[in-house]
Structures are given as C-alpha cells and as structure tokens.
Tab-separated table of C-alpha atoms and ligand atoms in Angstrom:
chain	number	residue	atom	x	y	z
A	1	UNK	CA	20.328	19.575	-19.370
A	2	UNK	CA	23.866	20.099	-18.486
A	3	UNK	CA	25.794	21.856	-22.181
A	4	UNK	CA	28.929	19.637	-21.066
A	5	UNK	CA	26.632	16.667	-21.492
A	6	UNK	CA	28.892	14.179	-24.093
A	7	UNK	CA	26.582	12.278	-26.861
A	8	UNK	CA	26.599	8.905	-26.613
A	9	UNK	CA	25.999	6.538	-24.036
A	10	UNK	CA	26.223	8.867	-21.135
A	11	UNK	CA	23.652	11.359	-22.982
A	12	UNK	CA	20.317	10.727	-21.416
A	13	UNK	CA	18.371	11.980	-24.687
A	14	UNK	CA	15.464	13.006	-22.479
A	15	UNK	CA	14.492	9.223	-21.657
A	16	UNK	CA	12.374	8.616	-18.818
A	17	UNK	CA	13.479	7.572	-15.637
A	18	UNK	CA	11.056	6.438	-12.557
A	19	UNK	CA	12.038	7.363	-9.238
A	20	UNK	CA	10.376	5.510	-6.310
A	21	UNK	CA	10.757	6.915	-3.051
A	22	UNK	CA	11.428	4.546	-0.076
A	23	UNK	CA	12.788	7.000	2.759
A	24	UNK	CA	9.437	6.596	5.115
A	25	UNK	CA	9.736	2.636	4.519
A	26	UNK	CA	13.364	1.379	4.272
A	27	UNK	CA	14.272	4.652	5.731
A	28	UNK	CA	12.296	4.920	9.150
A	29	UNK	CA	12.502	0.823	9.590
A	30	UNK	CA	16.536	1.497	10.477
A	31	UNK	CA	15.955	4.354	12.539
A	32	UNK	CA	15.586	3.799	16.246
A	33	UNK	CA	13.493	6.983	17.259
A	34	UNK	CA	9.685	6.981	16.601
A	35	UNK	CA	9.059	9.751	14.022
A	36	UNK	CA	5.598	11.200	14.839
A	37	UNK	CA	2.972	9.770	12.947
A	38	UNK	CA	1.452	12.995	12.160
A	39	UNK	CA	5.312	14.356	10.650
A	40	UNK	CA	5.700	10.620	8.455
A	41	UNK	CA	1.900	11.878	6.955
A	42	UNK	CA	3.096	15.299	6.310
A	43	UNK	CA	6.843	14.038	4.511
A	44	UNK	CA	4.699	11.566	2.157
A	45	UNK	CA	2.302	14.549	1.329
A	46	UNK	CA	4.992	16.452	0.695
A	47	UNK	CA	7.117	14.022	-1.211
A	48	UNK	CA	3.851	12.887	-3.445
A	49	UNK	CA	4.174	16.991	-4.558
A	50	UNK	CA	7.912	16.290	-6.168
A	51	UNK	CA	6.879	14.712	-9.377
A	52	UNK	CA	8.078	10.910	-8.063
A	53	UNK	CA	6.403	7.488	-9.795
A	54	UNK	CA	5.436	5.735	-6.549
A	55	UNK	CA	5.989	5.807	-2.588
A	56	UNK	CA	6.501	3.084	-0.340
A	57	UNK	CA	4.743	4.590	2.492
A	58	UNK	CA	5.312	2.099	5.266
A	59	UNK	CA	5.503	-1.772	6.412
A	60	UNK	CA	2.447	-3.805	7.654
A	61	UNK	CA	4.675	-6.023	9.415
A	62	UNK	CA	4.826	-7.217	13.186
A	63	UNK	CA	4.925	-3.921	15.314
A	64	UNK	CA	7.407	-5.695	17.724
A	65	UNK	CA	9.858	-6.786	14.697
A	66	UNK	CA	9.470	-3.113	13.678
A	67	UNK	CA	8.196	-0.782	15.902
A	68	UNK	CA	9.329	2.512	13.805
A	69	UNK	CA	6.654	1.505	11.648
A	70	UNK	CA	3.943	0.468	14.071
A	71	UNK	CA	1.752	3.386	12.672
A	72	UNK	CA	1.137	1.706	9.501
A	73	UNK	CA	-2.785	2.197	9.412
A	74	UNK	CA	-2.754	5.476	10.485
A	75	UNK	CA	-0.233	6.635	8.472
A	76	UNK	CA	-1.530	4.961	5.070
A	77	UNK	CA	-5.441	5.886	5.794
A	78	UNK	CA	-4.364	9.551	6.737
A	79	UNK	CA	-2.008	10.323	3.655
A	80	UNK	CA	-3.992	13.042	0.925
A	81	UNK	CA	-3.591	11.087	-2.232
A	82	UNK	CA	-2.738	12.397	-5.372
A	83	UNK	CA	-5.002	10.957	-8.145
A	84	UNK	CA	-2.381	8.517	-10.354
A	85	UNK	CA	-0.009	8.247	-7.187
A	86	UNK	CA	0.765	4.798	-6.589
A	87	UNK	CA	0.853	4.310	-2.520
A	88	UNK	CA	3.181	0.853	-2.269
A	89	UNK	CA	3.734	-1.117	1.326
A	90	UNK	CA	5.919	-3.767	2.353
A	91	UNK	CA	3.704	-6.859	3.054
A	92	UNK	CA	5.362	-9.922	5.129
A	93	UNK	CA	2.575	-12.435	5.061
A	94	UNK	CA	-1.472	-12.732	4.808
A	95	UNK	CA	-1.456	-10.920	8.254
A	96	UNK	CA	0.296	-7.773	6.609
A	97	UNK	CA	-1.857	-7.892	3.294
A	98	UNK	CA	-5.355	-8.077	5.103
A	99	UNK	CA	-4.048	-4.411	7.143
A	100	UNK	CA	-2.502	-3.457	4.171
A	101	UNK	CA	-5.493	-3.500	1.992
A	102	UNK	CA	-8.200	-2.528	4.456
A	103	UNK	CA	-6.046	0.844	4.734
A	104	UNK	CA	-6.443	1.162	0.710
A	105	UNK	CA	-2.971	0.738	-0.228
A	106	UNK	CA	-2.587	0.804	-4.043
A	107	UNK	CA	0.251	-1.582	-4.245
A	108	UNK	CA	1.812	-4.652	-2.014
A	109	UNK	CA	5.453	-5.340	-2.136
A	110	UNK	CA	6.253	-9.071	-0.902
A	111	UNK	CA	9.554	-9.790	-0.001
A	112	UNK	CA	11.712	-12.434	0.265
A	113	UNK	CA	15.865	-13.117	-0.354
A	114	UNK	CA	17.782	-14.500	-2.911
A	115	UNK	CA	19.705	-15.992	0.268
A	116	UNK	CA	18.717	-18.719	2.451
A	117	UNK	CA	20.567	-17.442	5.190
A	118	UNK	CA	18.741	-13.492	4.909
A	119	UNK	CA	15.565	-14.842	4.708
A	120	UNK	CA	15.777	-17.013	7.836
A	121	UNK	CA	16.974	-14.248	9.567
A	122	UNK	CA	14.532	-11.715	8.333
A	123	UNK	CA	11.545	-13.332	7.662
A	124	UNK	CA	12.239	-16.235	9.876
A	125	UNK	CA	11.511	-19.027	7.519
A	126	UNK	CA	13.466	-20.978	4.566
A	127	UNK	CA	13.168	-19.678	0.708
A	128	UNK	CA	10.872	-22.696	0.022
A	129	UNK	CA	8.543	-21.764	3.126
A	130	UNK	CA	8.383	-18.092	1.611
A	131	UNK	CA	7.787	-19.539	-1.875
A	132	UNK	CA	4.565	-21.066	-0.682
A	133	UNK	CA	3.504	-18.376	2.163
A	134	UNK	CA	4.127	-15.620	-0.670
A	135	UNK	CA	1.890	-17.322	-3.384
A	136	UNK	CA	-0.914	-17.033	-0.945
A	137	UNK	CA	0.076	-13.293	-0.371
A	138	UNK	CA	-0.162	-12.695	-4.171
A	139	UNK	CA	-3.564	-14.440	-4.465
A	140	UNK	CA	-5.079	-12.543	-1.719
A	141	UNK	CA	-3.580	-9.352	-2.845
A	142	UNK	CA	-5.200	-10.183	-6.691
A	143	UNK	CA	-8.260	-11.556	-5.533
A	144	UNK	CA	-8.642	-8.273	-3.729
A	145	UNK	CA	-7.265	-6.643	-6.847
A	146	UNK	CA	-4.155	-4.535	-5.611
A	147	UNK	CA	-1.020	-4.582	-7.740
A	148	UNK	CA	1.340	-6.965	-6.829
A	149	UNK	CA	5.640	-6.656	-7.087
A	150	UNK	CA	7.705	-9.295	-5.618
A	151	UNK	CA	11.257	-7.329	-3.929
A	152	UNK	CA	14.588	-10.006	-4.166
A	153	UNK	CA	16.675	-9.147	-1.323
A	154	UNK	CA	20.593	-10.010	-1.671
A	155	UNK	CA	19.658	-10.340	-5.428
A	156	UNK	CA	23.586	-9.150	-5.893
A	157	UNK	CA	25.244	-10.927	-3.558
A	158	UNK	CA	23.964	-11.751	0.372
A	159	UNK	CA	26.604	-10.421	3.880
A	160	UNK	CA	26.162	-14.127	5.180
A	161	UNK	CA	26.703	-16.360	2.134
A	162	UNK	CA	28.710	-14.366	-0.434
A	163	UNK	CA	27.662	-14.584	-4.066
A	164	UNK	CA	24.766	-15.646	-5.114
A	165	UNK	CA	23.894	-17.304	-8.384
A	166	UNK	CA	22.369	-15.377	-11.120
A	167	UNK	CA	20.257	-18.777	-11.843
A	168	UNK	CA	18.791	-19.004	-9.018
A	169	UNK	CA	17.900	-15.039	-9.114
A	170	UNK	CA	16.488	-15.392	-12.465
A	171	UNK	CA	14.154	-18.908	-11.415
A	172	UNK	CA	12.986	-16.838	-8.305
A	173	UNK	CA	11.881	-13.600	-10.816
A	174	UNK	CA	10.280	-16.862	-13.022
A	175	UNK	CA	8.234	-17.953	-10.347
A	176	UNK	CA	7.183	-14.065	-9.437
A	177	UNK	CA	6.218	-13.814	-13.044
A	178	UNK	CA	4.990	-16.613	-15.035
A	179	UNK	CA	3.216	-18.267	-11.755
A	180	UNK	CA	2.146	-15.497	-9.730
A	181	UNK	CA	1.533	-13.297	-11.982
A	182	UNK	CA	3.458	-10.369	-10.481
A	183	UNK	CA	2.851	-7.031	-12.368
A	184	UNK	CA	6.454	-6.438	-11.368
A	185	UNK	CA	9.508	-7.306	-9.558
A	186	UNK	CA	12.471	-5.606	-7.780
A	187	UNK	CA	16.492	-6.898	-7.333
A	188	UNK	CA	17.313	-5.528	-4.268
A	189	UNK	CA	20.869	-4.925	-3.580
A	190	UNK	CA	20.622	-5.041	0.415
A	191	UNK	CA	23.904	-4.395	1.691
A	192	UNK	CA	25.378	-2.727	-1.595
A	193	UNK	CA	27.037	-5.736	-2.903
A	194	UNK	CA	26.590	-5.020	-6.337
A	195	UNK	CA	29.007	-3.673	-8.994
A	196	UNK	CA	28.083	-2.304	-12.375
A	197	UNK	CA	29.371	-5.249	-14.428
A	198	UNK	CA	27.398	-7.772	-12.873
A	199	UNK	CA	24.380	-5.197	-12.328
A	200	UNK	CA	24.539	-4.809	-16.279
A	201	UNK	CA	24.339	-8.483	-17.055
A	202	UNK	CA	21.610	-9.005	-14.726
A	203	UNK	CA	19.519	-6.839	-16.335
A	204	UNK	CA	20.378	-7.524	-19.762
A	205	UNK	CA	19.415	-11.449	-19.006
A	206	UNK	CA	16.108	-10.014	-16.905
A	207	UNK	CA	15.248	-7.844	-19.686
A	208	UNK	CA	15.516	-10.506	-22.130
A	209	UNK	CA	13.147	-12.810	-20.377
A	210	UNK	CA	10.751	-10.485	-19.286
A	211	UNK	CA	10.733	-7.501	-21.577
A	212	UNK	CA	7.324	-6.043	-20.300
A	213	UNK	CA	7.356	-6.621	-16.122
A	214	UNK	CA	7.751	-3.813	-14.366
A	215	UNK	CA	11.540	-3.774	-13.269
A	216	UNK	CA	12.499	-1.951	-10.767
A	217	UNK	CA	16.498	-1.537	-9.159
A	218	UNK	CA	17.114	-1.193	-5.384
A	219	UNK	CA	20.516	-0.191	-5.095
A	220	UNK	CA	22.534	1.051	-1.178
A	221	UNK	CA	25.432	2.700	-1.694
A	222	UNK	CA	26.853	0.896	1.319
A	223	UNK	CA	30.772	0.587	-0.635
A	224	UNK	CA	30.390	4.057	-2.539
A	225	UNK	CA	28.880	2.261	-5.648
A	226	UNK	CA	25.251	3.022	-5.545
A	227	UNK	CA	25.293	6.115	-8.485
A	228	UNK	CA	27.503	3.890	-10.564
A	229	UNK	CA	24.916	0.801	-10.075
A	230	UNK	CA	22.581	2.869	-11.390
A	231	UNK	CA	24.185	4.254	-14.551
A	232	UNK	CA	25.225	0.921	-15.280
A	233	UNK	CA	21.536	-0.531	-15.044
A	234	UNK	CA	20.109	2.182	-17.430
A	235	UNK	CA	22.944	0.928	-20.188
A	236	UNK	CA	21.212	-1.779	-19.810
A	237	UNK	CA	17.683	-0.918	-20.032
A	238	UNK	CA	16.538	-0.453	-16.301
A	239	UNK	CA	14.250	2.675	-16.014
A	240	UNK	CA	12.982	2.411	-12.883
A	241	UNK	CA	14.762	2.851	-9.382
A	242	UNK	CA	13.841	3.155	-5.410
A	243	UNK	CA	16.208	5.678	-3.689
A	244	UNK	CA	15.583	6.893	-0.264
A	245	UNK	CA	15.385	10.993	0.814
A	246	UNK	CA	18.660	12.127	2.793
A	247	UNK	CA	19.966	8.496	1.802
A	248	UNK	CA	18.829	6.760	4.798
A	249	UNK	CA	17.717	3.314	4.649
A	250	UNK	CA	19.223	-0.079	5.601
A	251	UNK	CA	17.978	-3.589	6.608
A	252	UNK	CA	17.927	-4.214	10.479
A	253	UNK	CA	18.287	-8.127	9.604
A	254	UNK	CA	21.436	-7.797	7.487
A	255	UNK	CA	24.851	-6.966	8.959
A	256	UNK	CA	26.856	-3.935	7.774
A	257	UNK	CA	23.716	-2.532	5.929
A	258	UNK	CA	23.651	0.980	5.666
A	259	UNK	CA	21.657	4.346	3.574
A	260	UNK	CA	20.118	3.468	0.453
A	261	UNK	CA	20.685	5.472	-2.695
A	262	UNK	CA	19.901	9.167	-2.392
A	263	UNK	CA	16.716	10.794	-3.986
A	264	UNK	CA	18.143	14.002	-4.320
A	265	UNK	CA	21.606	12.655	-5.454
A	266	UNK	CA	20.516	10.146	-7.931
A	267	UNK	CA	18.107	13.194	-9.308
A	268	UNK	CA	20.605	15.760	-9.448
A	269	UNK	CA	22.722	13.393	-11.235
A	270	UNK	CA	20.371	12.309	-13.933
A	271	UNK	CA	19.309	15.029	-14.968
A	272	UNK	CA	22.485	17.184	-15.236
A	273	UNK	CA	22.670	13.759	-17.636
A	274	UNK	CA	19.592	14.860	-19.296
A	275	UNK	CA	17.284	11.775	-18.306
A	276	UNK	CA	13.954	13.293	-17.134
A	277	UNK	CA	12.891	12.366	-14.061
A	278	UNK	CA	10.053	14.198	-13.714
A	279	UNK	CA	11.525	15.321	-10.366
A	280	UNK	CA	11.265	18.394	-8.677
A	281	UNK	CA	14.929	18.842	-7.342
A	282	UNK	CA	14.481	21.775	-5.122
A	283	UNK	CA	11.228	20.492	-3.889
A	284	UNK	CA	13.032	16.932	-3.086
A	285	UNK	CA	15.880	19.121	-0.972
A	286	UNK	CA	13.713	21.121	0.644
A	287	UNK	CA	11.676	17.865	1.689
A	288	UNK	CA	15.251	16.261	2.774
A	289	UNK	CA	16.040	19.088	5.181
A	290	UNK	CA	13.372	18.186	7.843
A	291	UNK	CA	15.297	14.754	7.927
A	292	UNK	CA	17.632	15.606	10.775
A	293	UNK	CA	15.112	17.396	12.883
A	294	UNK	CA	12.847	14.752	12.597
A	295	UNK	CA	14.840	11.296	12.917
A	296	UNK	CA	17.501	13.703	15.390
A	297	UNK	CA	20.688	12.742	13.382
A	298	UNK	CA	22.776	13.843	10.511
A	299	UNK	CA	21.930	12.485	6.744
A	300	UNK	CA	24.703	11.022	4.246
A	301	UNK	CA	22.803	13.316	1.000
A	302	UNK	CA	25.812	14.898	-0.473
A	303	UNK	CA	23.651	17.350	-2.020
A	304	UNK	CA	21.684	18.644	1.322
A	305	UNK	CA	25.863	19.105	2.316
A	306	UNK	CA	27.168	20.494	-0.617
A	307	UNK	CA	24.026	22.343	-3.023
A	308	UNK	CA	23.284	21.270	-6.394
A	309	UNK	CA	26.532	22.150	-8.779
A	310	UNK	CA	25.373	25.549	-10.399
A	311	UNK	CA	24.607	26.526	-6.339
A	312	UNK	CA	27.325	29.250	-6.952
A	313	UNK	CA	29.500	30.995	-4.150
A	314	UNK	CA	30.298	34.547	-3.429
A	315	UNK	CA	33.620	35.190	-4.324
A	316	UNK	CA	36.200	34.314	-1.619
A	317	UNK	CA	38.265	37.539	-0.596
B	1	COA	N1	1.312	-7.417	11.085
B	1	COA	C1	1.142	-7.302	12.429
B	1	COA	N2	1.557	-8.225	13.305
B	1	COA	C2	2.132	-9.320	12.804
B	1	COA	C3	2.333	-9.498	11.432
B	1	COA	C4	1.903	-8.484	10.554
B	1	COA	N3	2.067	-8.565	9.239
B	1	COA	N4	2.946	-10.685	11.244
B	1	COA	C5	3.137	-11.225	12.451
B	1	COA	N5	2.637	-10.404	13.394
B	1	COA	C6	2.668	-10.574	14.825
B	1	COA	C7	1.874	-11.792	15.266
B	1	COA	O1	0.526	-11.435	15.489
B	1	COA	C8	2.587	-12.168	16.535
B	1	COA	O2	2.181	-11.308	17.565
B	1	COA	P1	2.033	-11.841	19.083
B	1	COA	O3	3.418	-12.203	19.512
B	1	COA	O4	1.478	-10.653	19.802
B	1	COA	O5	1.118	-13.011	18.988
B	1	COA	C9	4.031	-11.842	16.224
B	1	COA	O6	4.001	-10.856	15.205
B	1	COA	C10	4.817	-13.038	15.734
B	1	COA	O7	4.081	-13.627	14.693
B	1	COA	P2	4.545	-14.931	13.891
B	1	COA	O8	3.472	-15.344	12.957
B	1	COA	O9	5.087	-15.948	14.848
B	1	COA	O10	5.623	-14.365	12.978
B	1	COA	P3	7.155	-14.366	13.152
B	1	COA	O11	7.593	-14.119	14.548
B	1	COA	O12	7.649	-15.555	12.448
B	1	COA	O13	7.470	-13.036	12.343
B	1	COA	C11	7.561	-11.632	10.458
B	1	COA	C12	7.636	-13.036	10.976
B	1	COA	C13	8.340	-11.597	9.155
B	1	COA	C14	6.134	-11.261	10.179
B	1	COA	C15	8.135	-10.612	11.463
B	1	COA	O14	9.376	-11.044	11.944
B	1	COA	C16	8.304	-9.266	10.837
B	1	COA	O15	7.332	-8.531	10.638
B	1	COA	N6	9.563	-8.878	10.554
B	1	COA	C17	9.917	-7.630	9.932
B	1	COA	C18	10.531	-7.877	8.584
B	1	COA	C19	10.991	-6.586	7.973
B	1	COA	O16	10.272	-5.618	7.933
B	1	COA	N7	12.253	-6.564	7.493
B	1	COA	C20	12.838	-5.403	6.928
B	1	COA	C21	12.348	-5.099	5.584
B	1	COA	S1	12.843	-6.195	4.338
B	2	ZN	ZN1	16.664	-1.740	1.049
C-alpha cells in the first residue's frame, strides 16, 4: 500500500476488488489478425496464474460475424483449469449456448443493449426479440446448470442514439433478475460514454434494488475516463470490474469504439490505493508483453510504456 495513501474515501482499507479479465474475448473480437489458437490457450493459462476472479475466454458466436474467435471449442476444451477459476463466454443465442456448454464452460454471458439501435446492429434483432430469444438462452443455460450473467451494452449512453434512460436500464437488469433468474449482471459502457457522476448514481440505484446480484462494471476508456469510472463505481459500492490486458478491446458493431480498461493499469492503480486485488502485477505485465508480438501491433497499457511508479531510473548524467 502506497504511505502517501490519504484516509478517507480514496483509502482502499484493504477491500476486495474482483478483476475479470476480457482481453482474449472483447480483446481478440476487434483485432483483425487470427491469433494462433495454440498462443490464445497459452495467454488464458497464463493469465488464470495472476490471481484474477474470472476469464472470459472467448465468443461462441457465428464464425463469419467473428472470425478472430472461430476457435472457440478448441480454445475453451484445451485451456488447463484452475480448480475455483470461473471460465465465462459470450453466448449470442441457443446456437452459442449448446457449443458453449458441450466445451464445459463454467459461465454464459448473454448479451444484449440498452439501445435499440446497437442491438439491431449487433445482434441483428430488436430489444423485445432479444428479450424473448435471451430467456430461452437462460433456461437452457440453467437447465443445464451453468451460471448465468446478463451483459447491458450502451448501459451509459449508446454512439447511435445518445443517452439512454436510467429506467429503462434498471427494468432491463429487473427482467435479468427477478424473471430469469440471472446470478448476475454487467452495465457495459461500450464506447466509453460514461462519466463518474452518472456511473455513481447508477450503481447506487442498482445496488439498492439488488443488493446481492453479482454486479459487475465494464468500463472503455474510449474519452480518457475509464480509471475515473471505476473509482467512482467503488464509492458507490461496485466491487467487481472486466478490464482487458494491454487495454485492447472494442465492439466491431459500435462506431468509434476503442480499448477497454487496462488490467495492468486499473491494478497498479488500486492497489497503490490499497484495495486488494488479489492480482499479481508483475505477472499481469509480463503476460501483457506478448500482446504486440502476438496480435502484430502496439498496445495503449500505459504501464507496459512507462513501468509501475516505484520502477526507478538510473540517475541521468
Ligand atoms: N455459433 C455458430 N454459428 C452461428 C451462431 C453461433 N452462436 N449463431 C448463428 N450462427 C451461424 C448460423 O449457423 C448461420 O450460418 P450459415 O450462414 O452458415 O447458415 C449464420 O451464423 C447466420 O445465422 P442467423 O441465425 O441468421 O443469425 P444472424 O445472421 O442473425 O446472426 C448473431 C446473429 C448475433 C448470432 C451473429 O451476427 C453473431 O454471432 N454476431 C456476433 C456478435 C458479437 O460477438 N458482437 C460483439 C460482442 S458484444
Ligand atoms: Zn466491451
């Protein structure tokens, strides 16, 4: 824990935070080479050795839509698992929960958007369609008894429409909850629309509701915000977030999206802050490195360019 650490609000008092890694899902779906299946098994092994909660390891969706991720079986059946490691995928529709749970996945994430307009474009039907597709997705995935959390896309604010209405965020996380029985659900901040005033809010009136689902915060730092986001959601009582190794990430269906939070940043940040993570910082890093090789580009992580803050210097002549 950092000795400049102020009490108060900003003093993490060794609280727990979850971090849920979503590089090899939200990550690889935005870049355009295919990374070798064999390298995505090896990054998960080695990621499920940092001390994270939870990996989304991949999509079952349509190989054309996504063909980054067209490895999905493999990838998920090949994994080593670490006993209490939860193995999450994305899950589209029946299709994608049928692969997804004949290759043992622990946990299905659903999707759908807070916007009409994102969730034509990305799932190519209207909210109500998804409404009644996804309760079938979360009775197959309980019947076959897999853990079950619902991701909100747009949930702060959607690149097509603008704002959209906390109401109407709140009935959707209702509906995940009290019908579907949803062990948990995740506001997904898709093209980093968000801002920690409204992020706080949010949370406070989720919390209220629903003081024992499993909440988890999906923040991109598309507008510089993403750190912030997340500060601002722990005030409120979030303890759970995705972030993505090297900050890559982004949704192929919504303009301007870009790199999701950073693993290593949000990490090195909380616990200078004194939250506990559980995280193994140097083990995270070392994992980010083999980004570039591997997806044959640069990463945003401002801590693969610049070392964590006690990474001292010799002294310049
Ligand atoms: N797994 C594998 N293949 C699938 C599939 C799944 N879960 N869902 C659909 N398909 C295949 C169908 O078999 C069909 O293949 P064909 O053309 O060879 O017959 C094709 O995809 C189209 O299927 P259809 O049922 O008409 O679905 P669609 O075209 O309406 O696609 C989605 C809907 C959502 C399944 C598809 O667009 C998709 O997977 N998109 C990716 C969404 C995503 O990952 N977004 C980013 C993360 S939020
Ligand atoms: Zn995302």
């Amino acid at each position: 824990m950092s000795p400049h650490a102020p009490q108060g609000r900003w003093q993490g008092q060794s609280r727990r935070i979850h971090m849920q890694e979503v590089g090899t899902r939200d990550g690889l779906q935005m870049e355009s080479v295919f990374v070798p299946t064999e390298e995505k098994i090896a990054l998960v092994n080695a990621l499920s050795e940092t001390g994270l909660a939870k990996i989304e390891v991949t999509s079952f969706v349509s190989p054309k839509a996504i063909p980054a991720l067209r490895d999905a079986e493999i990838v998920m059946r090949e994994i080593t698992r670490k006993p209490g490691f939860v193995y999450a995928a994305l899950v589209p529709n029946v299709r994608g929960v049928e692969r997804a749970i004949d290759a043992q996945t622990d946990e299905l994430n659903l999707v759908m958007s807070a916007s009409e307009t994102h969730n034509q474009s990305n799932l190519r039907m209207s909210r109500d369609e998804s409404f009644t597709a996804l309760s079938q997705v979360a009775q197959a995935g309980r019947q076959a008894g897999v853990s079950i959390n619902v991701s909100l896309s747009c949930s702060f604010g959607c690149p097509m429409e603008g704002d959209v209405a906390e109401q109407s965020v709140l009935d959707g996380c209702r509906r995940f909850i009290e019908e579907w029985g949803s062990h948990g659900v995740t506001l997904c901040d898709t093209t980093g629309m968000a801002y920690p005033s409204q992020v706080y809010t949010l949370i406070q009136a989720f919390r209220s509701r629903w003081p024992d689902t499993e909440l988890t915060l999906h923040f991109h730092n598309t507008r510089g915000l993403g750190l912030a986001n997340v500060l601002a959601a722990i005030d409120a009582g979030a303890d759970r977030f995705d972030s993505s190794l090297g900050g890559l990430g982004g949704c192929p269906y919504a303009p301007g999206a870009t790199g999701n939070v950073c693993s290593e940043e949000i990490v090195h940040a909380l616990e200078l802050m004194g939250y506990d993570t559980g995280v193994d910082l140097n083990a995270l890093i070392v994992a980010a490195r083999r980004l570039p090789a591997l997806i044959g580009h640069d990463i945003p992580s401002q801590i693969v360019k610049a070392g964590q803050r006690l990474d001292l210097h010799p002294k310049a002549c």
